[in-house]
Amino acid sequence: MIIAMRDPASGPVASVPLWQRMIVGKNPKVTLVRALLLGLGCWLVFRHVLLPVRVNGISMEPTLRNGSVNLVNRIPYLWRAPRRGEIVAIRTTGTSIMYLKRIIALPGESVQMQGGRVWIDGRLLDEPYLGEAEPWEIGRRTLGPEDYFVMGDNRTMPKELHWGGVIKRSRIVGSTLW
Amino acid sequence: MKWGKLLLVLALGGAAFAGLRGCLPSDQKRILRLLTSLAQDVSAPAQGRTLADLAAANRIADHFAPGFQIQVTVPGAPDVAVSDRAELIQTIAAAKGRTRQVEVRFLDPQIVELGPASAVIEATAQARVSGDPELYVVEIRFTLVKLEGLWRVRQVENVPTFE
């Protein structure tokens, strides 16, 4: 089927097949420019702003399920510090593999774990995201000006198999969107 | 015509430069190739034949300099502490004989130091064992030395992510 388009300025009719119009639009050059801009935009967003991640492991269950997908937002920490309770992505030597952990204690605070419960500056921390927990014990330590204490939400697993502890601010890439 | 000749000269010059870089790689490229080769050799499946597996273990050991030291701790996996070539070959051959296939990759290598005869590289080691859903991840520091023009690994140790 051919759709005839009348150019009001010049008069002659340009014939564009329907299949071509459906694939590349009325003007292929404009379509190409739009596609390039869209691709560039996606590259910028998903490479530098919102990093897609797939969760591997059970250390953050039930909050983050093994195999689930999430996005790490790098923007907020450009102008503010990470906050307690936020789930952050922690880089290794790069961002190909990152740890997802929750911030438990902030710089300058003292943190301790007794019987699986966290104490910040001598006060018991309320952790509504926490279910049952093994009686982990972590000796009291005071965090430096660039230190954050992070831990996973799944504390039903043996402590020896659970990665967590003190990280530097420079290792925090961003926070998860959900 | 003048611009055409200039463009031609620039194009030929660029091609020559690219060719030269390909034939004479920098130390950085050589080191990264060494790590890639090491990961590939470690990941190669066991042949099930003693001599072939022994040859594979020797190929892995060839990446290391005399007097090397490996001290790596991975949660959920046995610690690795080896400092002798014969012991390394024996450990690798035995591991390949009893373990299912292991796929090892060194991701995001970062060159911390690079000198004319020594270098320090940090990378994230990722290992998957066939049939095991667990993904083993650990940050590793490689200390390398240049011996007779070839880069070799002198030391392998953990880089703590969490203090």
Coordinates of C-alpha atoms in Angstrom, one line a residue:
Chain A
M1 CA 0.0 0.0 0.0
I2 CA 1.4 3.4 -0.9
I3 CA 0.5 6.5 0.9
A4 CA 0.7 9.6 -1.2
M5 CA 1.8 12.7 0.6
R6 CA 1.1 16.1 -0.9
D7 CA 3.7 18.7 -0.4
P8 CA 1.7 22.0 -0.1
A9 CA 4.7 24.2 -0.9
S10 CA 5.8 22.6 -4.1
G11 CA 2.8 20.6 -5.3
P12 CA 4.4 17.3 -6.5
V13 CA 3.3 14.2 -4.5
A14 CA 6.0 12.1 -2.7
S15 CA 5.1 8.4 -2.4
V16 CA 6.3 6.6 0.7
P17 CA 5.4 3.0 1.1
L18 CA 3.5 2.2 4.4
W19 CA 6.0 -0.4 5.5
Q20 CA 8.9 2.1 5.1
R21 CA 6.9 4.8 6.9
M22 CA 6.2 2.4 9.8
I23 CA 9.9 1.4 10.1
V24 CA 11.7 4.7 9.7
G25 CA 9.0 7.3 9.9
K26 CA 8.1 10.1 7.5
N27 CA 11.7 11.4 7.5
P28 CA 14.4 8.8 8.0
K29 CA 17.0 11.4 8.8
V30 CA 14.9 12.8 11.7
T31 CA 14.3 9.2 12.8
L32 CA 18.0 8.5 12.8
V33 CA 18.8 11.6 14.8
R34 CA 16.1 10.7 17.3
A35 CA 17.4 7.2 17.6
L36 CA 21.0 8.4 18.2
L37 CA 19.9 10.9 20.8
L38 CA 17.8 8.2 22.6
G39 CA 20.8 5.8 22.5
L40 CA 23.1 8.5 23.9
G41 CA 20.6 9.4 26.6
C42 CA 20.2 5.8 27.6
W43 CA 24.0 5.4 27.7
L44 CA 24.4 8.5 29.9
V45 CA 21.6 7.5 32.3
F46 CA 22.3 3.8 32.7
R47 CA 26.1 4.1 32.7
H48 CA 26.6 7.1 34.9
V49 CA 23.4 8.0 36.8
L50 CA 21.2 4.9 37.4
L51 CA 23.3 1.8 37.4
P52 CA 21.3 -1.4 36.8
V53 CA 22.3 -4.2 39.2
R54 CA 21.2 -7.8 39.7
V55 CA 21.2 -9.0 43.3
N56 CA 23.4 -12.1 43.9
G57 CA 23.3 -13.6 47.3
I58 CA 21.1 -13.7 50.4
S59 CA 22.8 -11.2 52.7
M60 CA 20.1 -8.6 52.2
E61 CA 17.1 -10.8 52.3
P62 CA 14.2 -10.4 52.7
T63 CA 14.6 -6.7 51.7
L64 CA 16.5 -7.6 48.4
R65 CA 15.8 -11.0 47.1
N66 CA 18.5 -13.1 45.4
G67 CA 18.1 -12.6 41.6
S68 CA 16.1 -9.4 41.8
V69 CA 17.0 -6.3 39.8
N70 CA 17.5 -2.8 41.1
L71 CA 18.9 0.5 40.1
V72 CA 21.7 2.4 42.0
N73 CA 21.2 6.1 42.0
R74 CA 24.4 8.0 42.0
I75 CA 22.9 11.5 42.1
P76 CA 21.9 12.1 45.7
Y77 CA 25.4 11.6 47.1
L78 CA 26.8 14.3 44.9
W79 CA 25.4 16.9 47.3
R80 CA 24.6 15.1 50.5
A81 CA 26.1 12.5 52.7
P82 CA 24.7 8.9 53.0
R83 CA 22.1 8.5 55.8
R84 CA 21.5 5.8 58.3
G85 CA 19.1 3.1 57.0
E86 CA 19.8 3.7 53.3
I87 CA 20.8 0.7 51.2
V88 CA 24.0 1.6 49.4
A89 CA 26.1 0.1 46.7
I90 CA 29.7 -0.4 47.6
R91 CA 32.3 -0.6 44.9
T92 CA 35.1 -3.1 44.7
T93 CA 37.9 -2.1 42.4
G94 CA 35.2 -0.9 40.0
T95 CA 31.5 -1.1 39.6
S96 CA 31.2 -4.4 37.7
I97 CA 30.6 -6.1 41.1
M98 CA 29.3 -4.1 44.1
Y99 CA 28.1 -5.0 47.5
L100 CA 24.6 -3.9 48.5
K101 CA 24.5 -3.2 52.3
R102 CA 22.5 -1.0 54.7
I103 CA 24.1 1.9 56.5
I104 CA 24.0 1.2 60.3
A105 CA 26.3 3.8 61.8
L106 CA 27.6 7.2 60.6
P107 CA 31.0 8.9 60.8
G108 CA 32.1 9.7 64.4
E109 CA 29.6 7.3 66.1
S110 CA 30.5 4.3 68.2
V111 CA 28.9 1.1 67.1
Q112 CA 28.7 -2.2 68.8
M113 CA 26.6 -5.4 68.4
Q114 CA 25.5 -7.5 71.3
G115 CA 23.2 -10.5 70.9
G116 CA 22.5 -9.6 67.3
R117 CA 21.3 -6.0 68.2
V118 CA 23.1 -2.8 67.3
W119 CA 24.0 -0.1 69.8
I120 CA 25.0 3.3 68.5
D121 CA 26.7 5.6 71.1
G122 CA 25.3 3.4 73.8
R123 CA 21.7 3.5 72.6
L124 CA 19.8 0.6 71.1
L125 CA 19.2 1.1 67.4
D126 CA 15.6 0.5 66.2
E127 CA 15.8 -1.7 63.0
P128 CA 12.3 -2.3 61.7
Y129 CA 13.7 -4.1 58.6
L130 CA 15.3 -6.7 60.8
G131 CA 13.6 -10.1 61.3
E132 CA 15.0 -12.9 63.4
A133 CA 18.7 -12.5 64.0
E134 CA 21.6 -14.7 65.2
P135 CA 23.3 -13.4 68.3
W136 CA 26.2 -11.8 66.5
E137 CA 28.8 -10.0 68.6
I138 CA 30.9 -7.2 67.4
G139 CA 33.2 -5.3 69.7
R140 CA 32.7 -1.6 70.2
R141 CA 34.5 0.7 67.7
T142 CA 34.4 4.3 66.9
L143 CA 34.1 5.4 63.3
G144 CA 36.4 7.9 61.7
P145 CA 35.3 11.0 59.8
E146 CA 35.0 9.1 56.5
D147 CA 33.9 5.8 57.9
Y148 CA 30.4 4.2 57.6
F149 CA 29.4 0.9 59.3
V150 CA 27.3 -1.3 56.9
M151 CA 25.6 -4.7 57.3
G152 CA 23.2 -6.8 55.4
D153 CA 19.6 -7.3 56.6
N154 CA 19.9 -11.1 56.7
R155 CA 21.4 -11.8 60.1
T156 CA 20.0 -15.4 60.3
M157 CA 23.1 -16.6 58.5
P158 CA 26.5 -17.3 60.2
K159 CA 28.4 -14.1 60.8
E160 CA 31.5 -15.6 59.2
L161 CA 29.7 -15.9 55.8
H162 CA 28.3 -12.4 56.0
W163 CA 30.3 -9.5 54.5
G164 CA 29.9 -6.3 56.5
G165 CA 31.8 -3.8 58.5
V166 CA 33.5 -0.4 58.1
I167 CA 33.9 1.2 54.7
K168 CA 35.2 4.5 53.5
R169 CA 32.9 7.1 52.1
S170 CA 34.8 6.9 48.8
R171 CA 33.6 3.4 48.2
I172 CA 29.9 4.3 48.3
V173 CA 28.6 4.6 44.8
G174 CA 25.0 5.4 45.4
S175 CA 21.8 4.2 46.9
T176 CA 19.2 1.7 45.6
L177 CA 16.0 3.0 44.2
W178 CA 13.8 0.4 45.9
Chain B
M1 CA 44.1 18.4 -3.6
K2 CA 46.4 19.8 -0.9
W3 CA 43.8 18.9 1.8
G4 CA 43.4 15.5 0.3
K5 CA 47.1 14.7 0.6
L6 CA 47.1 16.0 4.1
L7 CA 44.2 13.8 5.1
L8 CA 45.9 10.8 3.4
V9 CA 49.2 11.5 5.3
L10 CA 47.2 11.8 8.6
A11 CA 45.3 8.6 7.9
L12 CA 48.5 6.6 7.0
G13 CA 50.3 8.1 10.1
G14 CA 47.4 7.0 12.3
A15 CA 47.4 3.5 10.9
A16 CA 51.1 3.2 11.3
F17 CA 50.8 4.4 14.9
A18 CA 48.0 1.9 15.7
G19 CA 50.0 -0.9 14.1
L20 CA 53.1 0.0 16.1
R21 CA 51.1 0.0 19.3
G22 CA 49.7 -3.3 18.5
C23 CA 53.2 -4.8 17.8
L24 CA 54.9 -3.1 20.8
P25 CA 52.3 -3.2 23.6
S26 CA 52.9 -1.0 26.6
D27 CA 53.8 -2.5 30.0
Q28 CA 50.2 -1.8 31.1
K29 CA 48.8 -3.9 28.3
R30 CA 51.2 -6.7 28.9
I31 CA 50.3 -6.8 32.6
L32 CA 46.6 -6.9 31.8
R33 CA 47.2 -9.7 29.2
L34 CA 49.1 -11.6 31.9
L35 CA 46.1 -11.4 34.3
T36 CA 43.7 -12.4 31.5
S37 CA 45.9 -15.3 30.6
L38 CA 46.2 -16.4 34.2
A39 CA 42.4 -16.3 34.6
Q40 CA 41.9 -18.3 31.4
D41 CA 44.4 -21.0 32.4
V42 CA 42.9 -21.3 35.9
S43 CA 39.4 -21.6 34.3
A44 CA 40.5 -24.2 31.8
P45 CA 38.6 -27.5 32.5
A46 CA 40.4 -30.5 33.8
Q47 CA 41.3 -33.0 31.0
G48 CA 40.9 -36.0 33.2
R49 CA 44.4 -37.1 32.1
T50 CA 47.3 -36.8 34.6
L51 CA 49.9 -35.5 32.2
A52 CA 47.6 -33.0 30.5
D53 CA 46.4 -31.7 33.9
L54 CA 50.0 -31.5 35.1
A55 CA 50.9 -29.5 32.0
A56 CA 48.0 -27.2 32.6
A57 CA 49.2 -26.7 36.2
N58 CA 52.7 -25.9 34.9
R59 CA 51.2 -23.3 32.6
I60 CA 49.6 -21.6 35.5
A61 CA 52.8 -21.7 37.6
D62 CA 54.7 -20.1 34.7
H63 CA 52.8 -16.9 35.4
F64 CA 54.6 -16.6 38.8
A65 CA 58.1 -15.4 39.6
P66 CA 60.5 -17.4 41.7
G67 CA 59.9 -16.8 45.4
F68 CA 56.3 -15.9 44.9
Q69 CA 53.7 -15.9 47.7
I70 CA 50.0 -16.4 47.5
Q71 CA 47.9 -15.6 50.6
V72 CA 44.2 -15.3 49.8
T73 CA 41.2 -15.7 52.0
V74 CA 37.7 -16.2 50.5
P75 CA 34.7 -16.6 52.9
G76 CA 33.0 -19.8 52.2
A77 CA 36.0 -21.3 50.4
P78 CA 39.2 -22.8 51.6
D79 CA 42.1 -20.3 52.2
V80 CA 44.9 -20.4 49.7
A81 CA 48.4 -20.1 51.1
V82 CA 51.2 -21.2 48.7
S83 CA 54.8 -20.1 48.3
D84 CA 56.5 -22.9 46.4
R85 CA 56.2 -23.8 42.7
A86 CA 56.0 -27.5 43.3
E87 CA 53.4 -27.0 46.0
L88 CA 51.4 -24.7 43.6
I89 CA 51.5 -27.3 40.8
Q90 CA 50.4 -30.0 43.1
T91 CA 47.6 -27.9 44.6
I92 CA 46.3 -27.0 41.2
A93 CA 46.5 -30.5 39.8
A94 CA 44.7 -31.9 42.9
A95 CA 42.1 -29.2 42.8
K96 CA 41.3 -29.7 39.1
G97 CA 41.1 -33.4 39.7
R98 CA 38.4 -33.2 42.4
T99 CA 36.6 -29.9 41.7
R100 CA 34.0 -29.2 39.1
Q101 CA 35.0 -26.6 36.6
V102 CA 35.8 -23.2 38.1
E103 CA 35.4 -20.0 36.0
V104 CA 37.6 -17.2 37.3
R105 CA 37.6 -13.7 36.0
F106 CA 39.6 -10.6 37.1
L107 CA 37.3 -7.6 36.8
D108 CA 38.0 -3.9 36.9
P109 CA 41.8 -4.1 37.1
Q110 CA 43.3 -0.9 38.5
I111 CA 47.0 -0.2 38.2
V112 CA 48.1 1.2 41.5
E113 CA 51.8 1.4 40.8
L114 CA 53.8 0.9 37.6
G115 CA 57.5 1.1 37.4
P116 CA 60.1 -0.1 35.0
A117 CA 60.6 -3.4 36.9
S118 CA 57.7 -3.7 39.3
A119 CA 54.0 -3.0 39.4
V120 CA 51.0 -3.3 41.7
I121 CA 47.5 -4.1 40.3
E122 CA 44.3 -4.5 42.2
A123 CA 41.4 -6.4 40.7
T124 CA 38.1 -8.0 41.7
A125 CA 38.3 -11.7 41.4
Q126 CA 35.1 -13.5 40.6
A127 CA 34.8 -17.2 40.7
R128 CA 32.0 -19.5 39.8
V129 CA 32.0 -23.3 40.4
S130 CA 29.8 -25.3 38.1
G131 CA 26.8 -26.6 39.9
D132 CA 27.2 -24.1 42.8
P133 CA 24.9 -21.1 42.7
E134 CA 27.3 -19.2 45.0
L135 CA 29.4 -16.4 43.5
Y136 CA 32.7 -16.0 45.2
V137 CA 34.1 -12.5 45.1
V138 CA 37.2 -11.0 46.6
E139 CA 39.4 -8.0 45.9
I140 CA 43.0 -9.1 45.1
R141 CA 46.3 -7.2 45.0
F142 CA 48.9 -8.5 42.6
T143 CA 52.5 -7.4 43.0
L144 CA 54.4 -8.1 39.8
V145 CA 58.0 -8.0 38.8
K146 CA 59.7 -7.8 35.4
L147 CA 62.2 -10.6 34.8
E148 CA 64.1 -10.8 31.5
G149 CA 61.5 -8.6 29.9
L150 CA 58.5 -10.6 31.0
W151 CA 56.1 -9.7 33.7
R152 CA 55.5 -12.3 36.4
V153 CA 53.4 -12.3 39.6
R154 CA 55.4 -12.1 42.8
Q155 CA 52.7 -11.8 45.4
V156 CA 48.9 -12.3 45.6
E157 CA 47.0 -11.1 48.6
N158 CA 43.6 -9.9 49.7
V159 CA 42.5 -6.2 49.6
P160 CA 40.0 -5.8 52.4
T161 CA 36.8 -4.2 51.3
F162 CA 35.4 -4.0 54.8
E163 CA 37.7 -3.1 57.6

